[in-house]
Amino acid sequence: MTSIFQNATPAPVNPDQTAERLAPRIVESEGVLREHATPVRARRRQRLALDHPPSETVYIVRSGLLGIEALPAGKHRQLLELFYPGDIIRRSQVPNLPGTSLTALTVSEVWRLPARSFEALLAANPEQCAQAQRRVAEQHARATLHASIVGTLNGDERFASLLVELGLRLGNAGPAGITIDVPLSRTDIADYLALNPDTLSRITSRFKARGLLTQFGGGNTLIPAWDALCASTPLAATLQTLHAPAATA
Amino acid sequence: MTSIFQNATPAPVNPDQTAERLAPRIVESEGVLREHATPVRARRRQRLALDHPPSETVYIVRSGLLGIEALPAGKHRQLLELFYPGDIIRRSQVPNLPGTSLTALTVSEVWRLPARSFEALLAANPEQCAQAQRRVAEQHARATLHASIVGTLNGDERFASLLVELGLRLGNAGPAGITIDVPLSRTDIADYLALNPDTLSRITSRFKARGLLTQFGGGNTLIPAWDALCASTPLAATLQTLHAPAATA
DNA sequence: CGTTTCGTTGATAGTACTCAAGTGGTGTGG
DNA sequence: CCACACCACTTGAGTACTATCAACGAAACG
């Protein structure tokens, strides 16, 4: 049991620290991209166009949370992937599934620029080229981890993994525990974890009964015992490396 | 039913065409990378070192088939991802799961070079920088698609999807149908599709009974009815866009 | 205040996992 | 050449988990 906690120290940050840790990344990006990118604000549930390669568009997330959704024929909606500030999004990164779209899950701000411009800018700036490669590699690792989560974990473990991810990304440490303003609806969570909404409801009920979770109105969630939550998923340590503040610096 | 076949034309190629379509990609890579990369030949089941960022290594697949495997605590081995010729592999692309390793699934040839060198070369060559970005984006799409397959499809559909993928990548068109020399063992396939080996055995028996599959010794597989196989997975059209010869040119 | 939507919960069915026994092929040693 | 052990694959029976369907309750909205 101690092995899990070694690397999975509960390190959600307060808003001030969040702003602080985003600073260096934003400064680096601003230098070259700011002049050529178009700032775009998206409201909740707004879809952003995902064009195909000839006129491909690149998005860079500045704030908020976005996701890729798909609508397989005759099946439920899927939430394939989540994007956080700093992430790079382009059409060719996404499989050509029916109903694929990029959707803002919260009020978000992104930079938009043509793929050709993006590539030209990176080619002209070695430092930023390497940085973009590392960023895309990190996103790839997250996509692979998600496949692993959905493929091998049961419902409870999947949900615990998502809570750990959101806690590390969006959590605020408070006196009673970690508070998360979860930007995903029940349906979103179910679609992301490849679970039925009914099954997810049972899982949340179980978590509440076990004291792992307390819910307020409007998606506000309190996690009283972070360590106990981390112990509920075998991948807490791995999530820590990909979602903890230090990993994105 | 016709909608599936519109884009999923059975287009496995014969060896000659395979060599032909790989040509342009290899030529482009050779120019800059060849001088700085170390050619490495790996035998079947050989593991390649995956170092962490400070001394990170980049591999570029030249021939063969490789995979990322992980050994979650108390669970079965997982095959997280498959890599084909032209793919780019580095440690930071892979989640930090226990027992993570890069393994050659067939006799393979790769180019190895330090991440710093790789980044420097891309920074110096705009054309190759853009090419590498497109390649990594394509790999990302495949990883996301795999998560979708494992998350929403049942056992039969998952297996059919893998057969379509391998048929498009490795298949040879013959008089009796498409022949595939499957380089994966039963265990490999089960671990890749997040299925139990027993369950996979039942699935293959079902496929044989339905006339979708004929097996010879040593992994040689014949698919008599490609269209029927494509109709067995809802993602045939999507697989086509990511694995058909035209997609990798 | 009625209507709609979302979340919850129970009963049931379908799917895959687990364990166990049986089968076939391969390699080794007598 | 045969006997044996060993391994991978197959197949059956029981179990666990999740999906599905339906009913109910609560909150949001007109």
Coordinates of C-alpha atoms (C1' of nucleotides) in Angstrom, one line a residue:
Chain A
M1 CA 0.0 0.0 0.0
T2 CA 2.8 2.4 0.7
S3 CA 4.2 1.7 -2.8
I4 CA 1.2 3.5 -4.3
F5 CA 1.7 6.6 -2.2
Q6 CA 5.3 7.0 -2.8
N7 CA 4.8 8.7 -6.1
A8 CA 1.2 9.6 -5.8
T9 CA 1.5 12.3 -3.2
P10 CA -1.7 14.3 -3.1
A11 CA -0.5 17.5 -4.7
P12 CA -3.5 19.4 -6.1
V13 CA -2.8 23.1 -6.1
N14 CA -4.7 26.1 -5.3
P15 CA -5.7 28.6 -8.0
D16 CA -2.7 30.9 -7.4
Q17 CA -0.3 28.1 -7.8
T18 CA -2.1 27.0 -11.0
A19 CA -1.7 30.4 -12.5
E20 CA 1.9 30.4 -11.5
R21 CA 2.8 27.1 -13.0
L22 CA 1.2 27.9 -16.3
A23 CA 3.2 31.1 -16.7
P24 CA 6.5 29.8 -18.1
R25 CA 4.8 27.7 -20.8
I26 CA 2.6 30.5 -21.9
V27 CA 5.5 32.9 -22.1
E28 CA 7.4 30.6 -24.3
S29 CA 4.5 30.1 -26.7
E30 CA 3.6 33.7 -26.9
G31 CA 6.8 34.8 -28.5
V32 CA 6.3 33.3 -31.9
L33 CA 2.8 32.0 -32.0
R34 CA 0.9 35.0 -30.7
E35 CA 1.3 37.1 -33.8
H36 CA 0.2 34.5 -36.2
A37 CA -2.6 32.8 -34.2
T38 CA -6.2 33.9 -33.9
P39 CA -7.5 33.9 -30.4
V40 CA -10.9 32.2 -30.2
R41 CA -13.2 32.0 -27.2
A42 CA -15.6 29.1 -27.1
R43 CA -18.6 28.8 -24.8
R44 CA -19.6 25.5 -23.2
R45 CA -20.7 22.8 -25.7
Q46 CA -19.5 24.9 -28.6
R47 CA -18.0 22.8 -31.4
L48 CA -14.8 23.9 -33.2
A49 CA -14.3 23.0 -36.8
L50 CA -11.9 20.1 -37.5
D51 CA -11.0 20.4 -41.2
H52 CA -9.2 17.8 -43.1
P53 CA -5.5 18.1 -44.1
P54 CA -5.5 20.3 -47.1
S55 CA -6.9 23.2 -45.1
E56 CA -6.0 21.7 -41.7
T57 CA -6.4 23.8 -38.6
V58 CA -4.2 23.6 -35.5
Y59 CA -5.6 24.6 -32.1
I60 CA -3.6 25.4 -29.1
V61 CA -5.5 25.3 -25.8
R62 CA -4.9 28.4 -23.7
S63 CA -7.5 27.8 -21.0
G64 CA -10.5 25.6 -20.3
L65 CA -11.2 22.0 -21.2
L66 CA -12.0 20.5 -24.5
G67 CA -12.7 17.0 -25.8
I68 CA -13.0 14.9 -28.9
E69 CA -16.3 13.2 -29.3
A70 CA -17.5 10.6 -31.8
L71 CA -20.9 9.1 -32.6
P72 CA -20.3 5.5 -33.8
A73 CA -23.2 4.1 -35.8
G74 CA -25.8 2.6 -33.5
K75 CA -23.8 3.1 -30.4
H76 CA -23.6 5.7 -27.7
R77 CA -21.6 8.8 -28.0
Q78 CA -17.9 8.5 -27.1
L79 CA -15.7 11.0 -25.4
L80 CA -12.3 9.9 -26.8
E81 CA -9.9 12.3 -25.3
L82 CA -9.6 15.4 -23.0
F83 CA -7.4 18.4 -23.8
Y84 CA -5.9 20.7 -21.2
P85 CA -4.1 24.1 -21.5
G86 CA -1.0 23.8 -23.6
D87 CA -2.3 20.9 -25.7
I88 CA -2.0 20.9 -29.4
I89 CA -5.0 19.7 -31.5
R90 CA -5.2 19.0 -35.2
R91 CA -7.5 16.9 -37.4
S92 CA -4.9 14.3 -38.4
Q93 CA -4.4 13.5 -34.7
V94 CA -8.0 12.2 -34.5
P95 CA -9.2 9.0 -36.1
N96 CA -11.8 9.4 -38.8
L97 CA -14.8 8.1 -36.9
P98 CA -18.4 9.1 -37.7
G99 CA -19.5 12.3 -35.9
T100 CA -16.1 13.3 -34.8
S101 CA -15.9 16.8 -33.4
L102 CA -13.9 19.0 -31.1
T103 CA -16.1 20.3 -28.3
A104 CA -15.5 22.8 -25.5
L105 CA -16.5 21.2 -22.3
T106 CA -16.1 24.4 -20.4
V107 CA -15.7 28.0 -21.4
S108 CA -12.4 27.8 -23.2
E109 CA -9.9 30.0 -25.0
V110 CA -7.8 28.6 -27.8
W111 CA -5.4 29.8 -30.4
R112 CA -6.2 28.9 -34.0
L113 CA -3.9 28.9 -36.9
P114 CA -3.5 27.0 -40.3
A115 CA -1.4 23.9 -40.1
R116 CA 1.0 25.3 -42.7
S117 CA 1.6 28.4 -40.6
F118 CA 2.1 26.3 -37.5
E119 CA 4.6 24.1 -39.3
A120 CA 6.4 27.0 -40.7
L121 CA 6.7 28.7 -37.3
L122 CA 8.1 25.5 -35.7
A123 CA 10.6 25.1 -38.5
A124 CA 11.8 28.6 -37.9
N125 CA 12.2 28.2 -34.2
P126 CA 14.2 25.1 -33.0
E127 CA 13.3 25.6 -29.3
Q128 CA 9.6 25.7 -30.0
C129 CA 9.9 22.8 -32.4
A130 CA 11.3 20.6 -29.7
Q131 CA 8.8 21.9 -27.2
A132 CA 5.9 21.0 -29.5
Q133 CA 7.3 17.5 -30.1
R134 CA 7.5 16.9 -26.3
R135 CA 4.0 18.2 -25.9
V136 CA 2.6 15.9 -28.6
A137 CA 4.5 13.0 -27.1
E138 CA 3.0 13.7 -23.7
Q139 CA -0.5 13.8 -25.3
H140 CA 0.3 10.5 -27.0
A141 CA 1.2 9.0 -23.6
R142 CA -2.1 10.2 -22.2
A143 CA -4.1 8.6 -25.1
T144 CA -2.3 5.3 -24.6
L145 CA -2.9 5.4 -20.9
H146 CA -6.6 6.0 -21.5
A147 CA -6.7 2.9 -23.7
S148 CA -5.0 1.0 -20.9
I149 CA -7.5 2.3 -18.4
V150 CA -10.6 1.5 -20.5
G151 CA -9.1 -1.9 -21.5
T152 CA -8.1 -3.4 -18.2
L153 CA -9.8 -1.6 -15.3
N154 CA -13.2 -2.3 -13.9
G155 CA -15.8 0.5 -13.5
D156 CA -14.8 1.5 -10.0
E157 CA -11.1 1.7 -10.9
R158 CA -11.9 3.7 -14.1
F159 CA -13.9 6.2 -12.2
A160 CA -11.3 6.5 -9.5
S161 CA -8.7 7.1 -12.2
L162 CA -10.7 9.9 -13.7
L163 CA -11.1 11.6 -10.3
V164 CA -7.4 11.4 -9.7
E165 CA -6.7 12.9 -13.1
L166 CA -9.2 15.7 -12.5
G167 CA -8.0 16.2 -9.0
L168 CA -4.4 16.7 -10.1
R169 CA -5.4 19.0 -13.0
L170 CA -8.3 21.0 -11.5
G171 CA -8.3 20.3 -7.8
N172 CA -8.0 22.8 -5.1
A173 CA -6.8 21.8 -1.6
G174 CA -9.1 22.9 1.1
P175 CA -9.6 22.2 4.8
A176 CA -12.1 19.4 4.3
G177 CA -10.2 17.7 1.4
I178 CA -9.7 18.3 -2.3
T179 CA -12.4 20.2 -4.1
I180 CA -13.0 19.8 -7.8
D181 CA -15.3 21.7 -10.0
V182 CA -15.9 18.9 -12.4
P183 CA -16.7 20.3 -15.8
L184 CA -18.1 17.0 -17.1
S185 CA -21.7 16.0 -17.0
R186 CA -22.7 12.5 -15.9
T187 CA -23.1 11.5 -19.5
D188 CA -19.7 13.0 -20.4
I189 CA -18.0 10.9 -17.7
A190 CA -19.8 7.7 -18.8
D191 CA -18.9 8.3 -22.4
Y192 CA -15.3 8.9 -21.5
L193 CA -14.9 5.9 -19.3
A194 CA -16.8 3.6 -21.7
L195 CA -19.5 2.9 -19.1
N196 CA -23.2 3.0 -19.1
P197 CA -24.7 6.1 -17.4
D198 CA -26.7 3.7 -15.1
T199 CA -23.6 1.8 -14.2
L200 CA -21.8 5.1 -13.5
S201 CA -24.6 6.1 -11.2
R202 CA -24.2 2.9 -9.2
I203 CA -20.4 3.5 -9.0
T204 CA -20.9 7.1 -7.7
S205 CA -23.4 5.8 -5.1
R206 CA -20.9 3.2 -4.0
F207 CA -18.1 5.9 -3.7
K208 CA -20.4 8.1 -1.7
A209 CA -21.2 5.3 0.6
R210 CA -17.5 4.5 1.1
G211 CA -16.8 8.1 2.0
L212 CA -14.6 8.7 -1.1
L213 CA -16.9 11.4 -2.5
T214 CA -19.2 14.1 -1.6
Q215 CA -21.3 16.1 -4.1
F216 CA -22.7 19.5 -4.1
G217 CA -24.9 21.1 -6.7
G218 CA -23.5 22.1 -10.1
G219 CA -20.7 19.6 -10.4
N220 CA -18.9 20.6 -7.2
T221 CA -17.2 17.6 -5.8
L222 CA -15.3 17.1 -2.6
I223 CA -12.8 14.3 -2.1
P224 CA -12.3 13.9 1.7
A225 CA -9.6 11.2 1.5
W226 CA -7.2 11.7 -1.4
D227 CA -5.0 8.8 -0.3
A228 CA -7.9 6.4 -0.2
L229 CA -9.0 7.5 -3.6
C230 CA -5.5 6.9 -5.0
A231 CA -5.6 3.4 -3.4
S232 CA -8.7 2.7 -5.4
T233 CA -6.9 2.7 -8.8
P234 CA -3.8 0.7 -9.6
L235 CA -2.7 3.6 -11.9
A236 CA -2.5 6.4 -9.4
A237 CA 1.3 6.6 -9.7
T238 CA 1.2 6.7 -13.5
L239 CA -1.5 9.4 -13.5
Q240 CA 0.7 11.4 -11.2
T241 CA 3.5 11.5 -13.8
L242 CA 1.2 12.7 -16.6
H243 CA -1.1 15.1 -14.8
A244 CA 0.7 16.4 -11.8
P245 CA 1.8 20.1 -12.0
A246 CA 5.5 19.1 -12.3
A247 CA 4.8 17.0 -15.4
T248 CA 3.4 19.9 -17.4
A249 CA 6.0 22.5 -16.5
Chain B
M1 CA -24.5 -2.3 -45.8
T2 CA -23.1 -0.6 -48.8
S3 CA -22.0 2.3 -46.7
I4 CA -19.4 0.2 -45.1
F5 CA -17.9 -0.9 -48.3
Q6 CA -17.7 2.5 -50.0
N7 CA -14.5 3.4 -48.3
A8 CA -13.4 0.0 -47.1
T9 CA -12.5 -1.5 -50.4
P10 CA -10.4 -4.6 -49.8
A11 CA -7.0 -3.3 -50.9
P12 CA -4.3 -5.4 -49.5
V13 CA -1.3 -5.3 -51.7
N14 CA 1.2 -7.8 -52.9
P15 CA 4.8 -7.6 -51.8
D16 CA 5.9 -5.8 -54.9
Q17 CA 3.4 -3.0 -54.4
T18 CA 4.4 -2.9 -50.7
A19 CA 8.0 -2.2 -51.6
E20 CA 7.0 0.4 -54.1
R21 CA 4.8 2.3 -51.8
L22 CA 7.4 2.4 -49.0
A23 CA 10.0 3.8 -51.3
P24 CA 9.2 7.6 -51.2
R25 CA 9.0 7.7 -47.4
I26 CA 12.3 5.9 -47.0
V27 CA 14.1 8.1 -49.5
E28 CA 12.9 11.2 -47.7
S29 CA 14.1 10.0 -44.3
E30 CA 17.4 8.8 -45.6
G31 CA 18.7 12.2 -46.5
V32 CA 19.2 13.7 -43.1
L33 CA 18.7 10.9 -40.6
R34 CA 20.8 8.2 -42.1
E35 CA 24.1 9.8 -41.2
H36 CA 23.2 10.4 -37.6
A37 CA 21.2 7.3 -36.8
T38 CA 22.5 4.0 -35.7
P39 CA 20.9 1.1 -37.5
V40 CA 19.8 -1.6 -35.1
R41 CA 18.5 -5.1 -36.0
A42 CA 16.3 -6.7 -33.4
R43 CA 15.4 -10.4 -33.3
R44 CA 11.9 -11.6 -32.3
R45 CA 11.0 -10.9 -28.7
Q46 CA 14.1 -8.6 -28.2
R47 CA 13.5 -5.7 -26.0
L48 CA 14.8 -2.2 -26.9
A49 CA 15.9 0.2 -24.2
L50 CA 13.4 3.0 -23.4
D51 CA 15.4 5.5 -21.4
H52 CA 13.8 8.5 -19.6
P53 CA 14.0 12.0 -21.0
P54 CA 17.5 13.2 -19.9
S55 CA 19.1 10.6 -22.1
E56 CA 16.0 9.8 -24.2
T57 CA 16.4 7.7 -27.3
V58 CA 14.3 8.0 -30.5
Y59 CA 13.6 5.0 -32.6
I60 CA 12.4 5.1 -36.2
V61 CA 11.0 1.8 -37.5
R62 CA 12.5 0.7 -40.8
S63 CA 11.0 -2.7 -41.1
G64 CA 9.2 -5.3 -39.1
L65 CA 6.7 -4.8 -36.3
L66 CA 7.2 -3.6 -32.7
G67 CA 5.0 -3.1 -29.7
I68 CA 4.8 -1.5 -26.3
E69 CA 4.0 -3.9 -23.5
A70 CA 3.3 -3.3 -19.9
L71 CA 2.8 -5.5 -16.9
P72 CA 0.3 -3.9 -14.5
A73 CA 0.5 -5.1 -11.0
G74 CA -1.6 -8.2 -10.5
K75 CA -3.0 -8.1 -14.0
H76 CA -2.2 -9.7 -17.3
R77 CA 0.3 -8.3 -19.6
Q78 CA -0.9 -5.6 -21.9
L79 CA 0.1 -4.9 -25.5
L80 CA -0.6 -1.2 -25.6
E81 CA 0.4 -0.2 -29.1
L82 CA 1.8 -1.6 -32.4
F83 CA 4.4 0.2 -34.5
Y84 CA 4.9 -0.1 -38.2
P85 CA 7.6 1.0 -40.6
G86 CA 8.0 4.8 -40.5
D87 CA 6.7 5.1 -37.0
I88 CA 8.6 7.3 -34.5
I89 CA 9.0 5.9 -30.9
R90 CA 10.4 7.7 -27.8
R91 CA 10.0 7.2 -24.1
S92 CA 7.9 10.2 -23.4
Q93 CA 5.3 9.0 -25.8
V94 CA 4.6 6.0 -23.5
P95 CA 2.8 6.2 -20.2
N96 CA 4.9 5.3 -17.2
L97 CA 3.3 2.0 -16.4
P98 CA 5.1 -0.8 -14.5
G99 CA 7.0 -3.1 -16.8
T100 CA 6.9 -0.9 -19.8
S101 CA 9.1 -2.0 -22.6
L102 CA 9.5 -1.8 -26.4
T103 CA 9.6 -5.2 -27.9
A104 CA 10.2 -6.4 -31.4
L105 CA 7.3 -8.7 -32.4
T106 CA 9.1 -9.8 -35.6
V107 CA 12.6 -9.5 -36.8
S108 CA 12.9 -5.8 -37.1
E109 CA 15.2 -3.0 -38.2
V110 CA 15.1 0.4 -36.5
W111 CA 17.2 3.5 -36.5
R112 CA 18.3 4.7 -33.1
L113 CA 19.4 8.2 -32.2
P114 CA 19.5 10.5 -29.1
A115 CA 16.4 12.7 -28.8
R116 CA 18.6 15.8 -28.8
S117 CA 20.1 14.8 -32.2
F118 CA 16.7 14.0 -33.5
E119 CA 15.3 17.4 -32.4
A120 CA 18.3 19.2 -33.8
L121 CA 17.9 17.4 -37.2
L122 CA 14.2 18.3 -37.4
A123 CA 14.9 21.9 -36.5
A124 CA 17.5 22.1 -39.3
N125 CA 15.2 20.6 -41.9
P126 CA 11.7 22.2 -42.2
E127 CA 10.4 19.6 -44.6
Q128 CA 11.3 16.7 -42.3
C129 CA 10.0 18.6 -39.3
A130 CA 6.6 18.8 -40.8
Q131 CA 6.8 15.2 -42.0
A132 CA 7.6 14.0 -38.5
Q133 CA 4.7 16.0 -37.0
R134 CA 2.3 14.5 -39.5
R135 CA 3.6 11.1 -38.6
V136 CA 3.3 11.5 -34.9
A137 CA -0.2 12.9 -35.4
E138 CA -1.1 9.7 -37.4
Q139 CA 0.2 7.6 -34.6
H140 CA -1.9 9.6 -32.1
A141 CA -4.9 8.9 -34.2
R142 CA -4.2 5.2 -34.1
A143 CA -3.8 5.2 -30.4
T144 CA -7.1 7.0 -30.0
L145 CA -8.8 4.6 -32.3
H146 CA -7.4 1.7 -30.3
A147 CA -8.9 3.2 -27.2
S148 CA -12.2 3.4 -29.0
I149 CA -12.1 -0.2 -30.2
V150 CA -11.2 -1.5 -26.8
G151 CA -13.8 0.7 -25.1
T152 CA -16.9 0.1 -27.2
L153 CA -16.6 -3.0 -29.3
N154 CA -17.4 -6.5 -28.2
G155 CA -14.9 -9.4 -28.6
D156 CA -15.9 -10.4 -32.1
E157 CA -15.8 -6.8 -33.4
R158 CA -12.4 -6.2 -31.7
F159 CA -10.9 -9.3 -33.3
A160 CA -12.4 -8.4 -36.7
S161 CA -10.9 -4.9 -36.4
L162 CA -7.5 -6.3 -35.7
L163 CA -7.7 -8.6 -38.7
V164 CA -8.7 -5.7 -41.0
E165 CA -5.8 -3.7 -39.7
L166 CA -3.3 -6.5 -40.2
G167 CA -4.8 -7.3 -43.6
L168 CA -4.4 -3.8 -44.8
R169 CA -0.8 -3.6 -43.4
L170 CA 0.6 -7.1 -44.0
G171 CA -1.9 -8.8 -46.2
N172 CA -1.2 -10.3 -49.6
A173 CA -4.0 -10.8 -52.1
G174 CA -4.1 -14.3 -53.5
P175 CA -6.5 -16.5 -55.5
A176 CA -8.3 -17.9 -52.5
G177 CA -8.5 -14.6 -50.6
I178 CA -6.2 -12.4 -48.5
T179 CA -3.3 -14.1 -46.8
I180 CA -1.7 -12.7 -43.7
D181 CA 1.4 -14.0 -42.0
V182 CA 0.3 -12.8 -38.5
P183 CA 3.3 -12.0 -36.4
L184 CA 1.4 -12.0 -33.2
S185 CA 0.9 -15.0 -30.9
R186 CA -2.4 -15.8 -29.5
T187 CA -1.3 -14.2 -26.2
D188 CA -0.2 -11.1 -28.0
I189 CA -3.5 -10.7 -29.7
A190 CA -5.4 -11.3 -26.5
D191 CA -3.3 -8.7 -24.6
Y192 CA -3.7 -6.2 -27.4
L193 CA -7.4 -6.5 -27.6
A194 CA -7.9 -6.6 -23.8
L195 CA -9.4 -10.0 -24.0
N196 CA -8.8 -13.3 -22.2
P197 CA -6.9 -15.9 -24.2
D198 CA -9.8 -18.3 -23.6
T199 CA -12.3 -15.9 -24.9
L200 CA -10.1 -15.2 -27.9
S201 CA -10.0 -18.9 -28.6
R202 CA -13.8 -19.0 -28.6
I203 CA -13.9 -16.0 -31.0
T204 CA -11.5 -17.6 -33.5
S205 CA -13.5 -20.8 -33.4
R206 CA -16.6 -18.8 -34.1
F207 CA -14.9 -17.0 -37.0
K208 CA -13.7 -20.3 -38.5
A209 CA -17.2 -21.7 -38.2
R210 CA -18.6 -18.7 -40.0
G211 CA -16.1 -19.1 -42.8
L212 CA -14.3 -15.8 -42.1
L213 CA -11.0 -17.4 -41.2
T214 CA -8.8 -20.3 -42.1
Q215 CA -5.6 -21.0 -40.3
F216 CA -2.4 -22.9 -41.3
G217 CA 0.6 -23.6 -39.1
G218 CA 2.9 -20.9 -37.9
G219 CA 0.5 -18.0 -37.9
N220 CA -0.4 -18.1 -41.5
T221 CA -4.0 -17.0 -41.8
L222 CA -6.3 -16.8 -44.8
I223 CA -9.3 -14.5 -45.1
P224 CA -11.5 -15.9 -47.8
A225 CA -14.2 -13.2 -47.7
W226 CA -12.7 -9.7 -47.1
D227 CA -16.0 -7.9 -47.4
A228 CA -17.7 -10.2 -44.9
L229 CA -14.8 -9.5 -42.5
C230 CA -15.2 -5.7 -42.9
A231 CA -18.9 -6.1 -42.3
S232 CA -18.0 -7.7 -38.9
T233 CA -16.6 -4.5 -37.5
P234 CA -18.3 -1.1 -37.5
L235 CA -14.9 0.6 -37.8
A236 CA -13.8 -0.9 -41.1
A237 CA -13.9 2.4 -42.9
T238 CA -11.9 4.2 -40.2
L239 CA -9.3 1.5 -40.1
Q240 CA -9.0 1.9 -43.9
T241 CA -8.1 5.6 -43.6
L242 CA -5.3 4.8 -41.0
H243 CA -3.9 1.6 -42.3
A244 CA -4.5 1.5 -46.1
P245 CA -1.5 1.9 -48.3
A246 CA -2.6 5.3 -49.5
A247 CA -2.8 6.6 -45.9
T248 CA 0.9 6.0 -45.2
A249 CA 2.3 7.3 -48.5
Chain C
dC1 C1' -48.4 23.8 -11.9
dG2 C1' -47.5 20.6 -15.6
dT3 C1' -43.8 19.1 -18.4
dT4 C1' -39.3 17.7 -19.4
dT5 C1' -34.9 16.2 -18.2
dC6 C1' -31.6 14.0 -15.4
dG7 C1' -30.2 11.0 -11.9
dT8 C1' -31.2 6.9 -9.2
dT9 C1' -32.4 2.2 -8.3
dG10 C1' -34.3 -2.6 -9.1
dA11 C1' -34.7 -6.8 -12.0
dT12 C1' -33.1 -9.2 -15.9
dA13 C1' -30.1 -10.6 -19.6
dG14 C1' -25.8 -10.7 -22.1
dT15 C1' -20.9 -10.9 -22.2
dA16 C1' -16.5 -12.0 -20.8
dC17 C1' -13.6 -13.9 -17.0
dT18 C1' -12.1 -17.8 -14.2
dC19 C1' -11.1 -22.4 -13.3
dA20 C1' -10.7 -26.9 -14.8
dA21 C1' -10.4 -30.7 -17.9
dG22 C1' -9.3 -32.4 -22.3
dT23 C1' -6.8 -32.3 -27.0
dG24 C1' -2.9 -31.9 -30.1
dG25 C1' 1.7 -30.9 -31.3
dT26 C1' 6.7 -30.7 -30.2
dG27 C1' 11.0 -32.0 -28.1
dT28 C1' 13.6 -35.1 -25.2
dG29 C1' 15.3 -39.3 -23.5
dG30 C1' 15.1 -44.1 -23.1
Chain D
dC1 C1' 10.7 -45.9 -32.5
dC2 C1' 8.1 -45.1 -28.6
dA3 C1' 7.1 -43.1 -24.0
dC4 C1' 6.9 -39.2 -21.6
dA5 C1' 6.7 -34.4 -20.3
dC6 C1' 5.6 -30.0 -21.7
dC7 C1' 3.3 -26.4 -23.9
dA8 C1' -0.3 -24.0 -26.4
dC9 C1' -4.8 -24.3 -27.7
dT10 C1' -9.6 -25.7 -27.1
dT11 C1' -13.8 -26.3 -24.8
dG12 C1' -17.2 -26.7 -20.9
dA13 C1' -19.4 -25.0 -16.5
dG14 C1' -19.8 -21.6 -13.1
dT15 C1' -19.2 -16.8 -11.7
dA16 C1' -18.6 -11.7 -11.9
dC17 C1' -19.4 -7.7 -14.1
dT18 C1' -21.8 -4.6 -17.0
dA19 C1' -25.7 -3.3 -20.2
dT20 C1' -30.4 -3.0 -20.9
dC21 C1' -35.0 -2.0 -19.7
dA22 C1' -38.3 0.0 -16.7
dA23 C1' -40.0 2.5 -12.9
dC24 C1' -39.4 6.1 -9.7
dG25 C1' -38.0 10.6 -7.6
dA26 C1' -36.0 15.2 -7.9
dA27 C1' -34.7 19.3 -10.1
dA28 C1' -35.1 22.7 -14.0
dC29 C1' -38.0 25.1 -17.1
dG30 C1' -41.8 27.0 -19.4

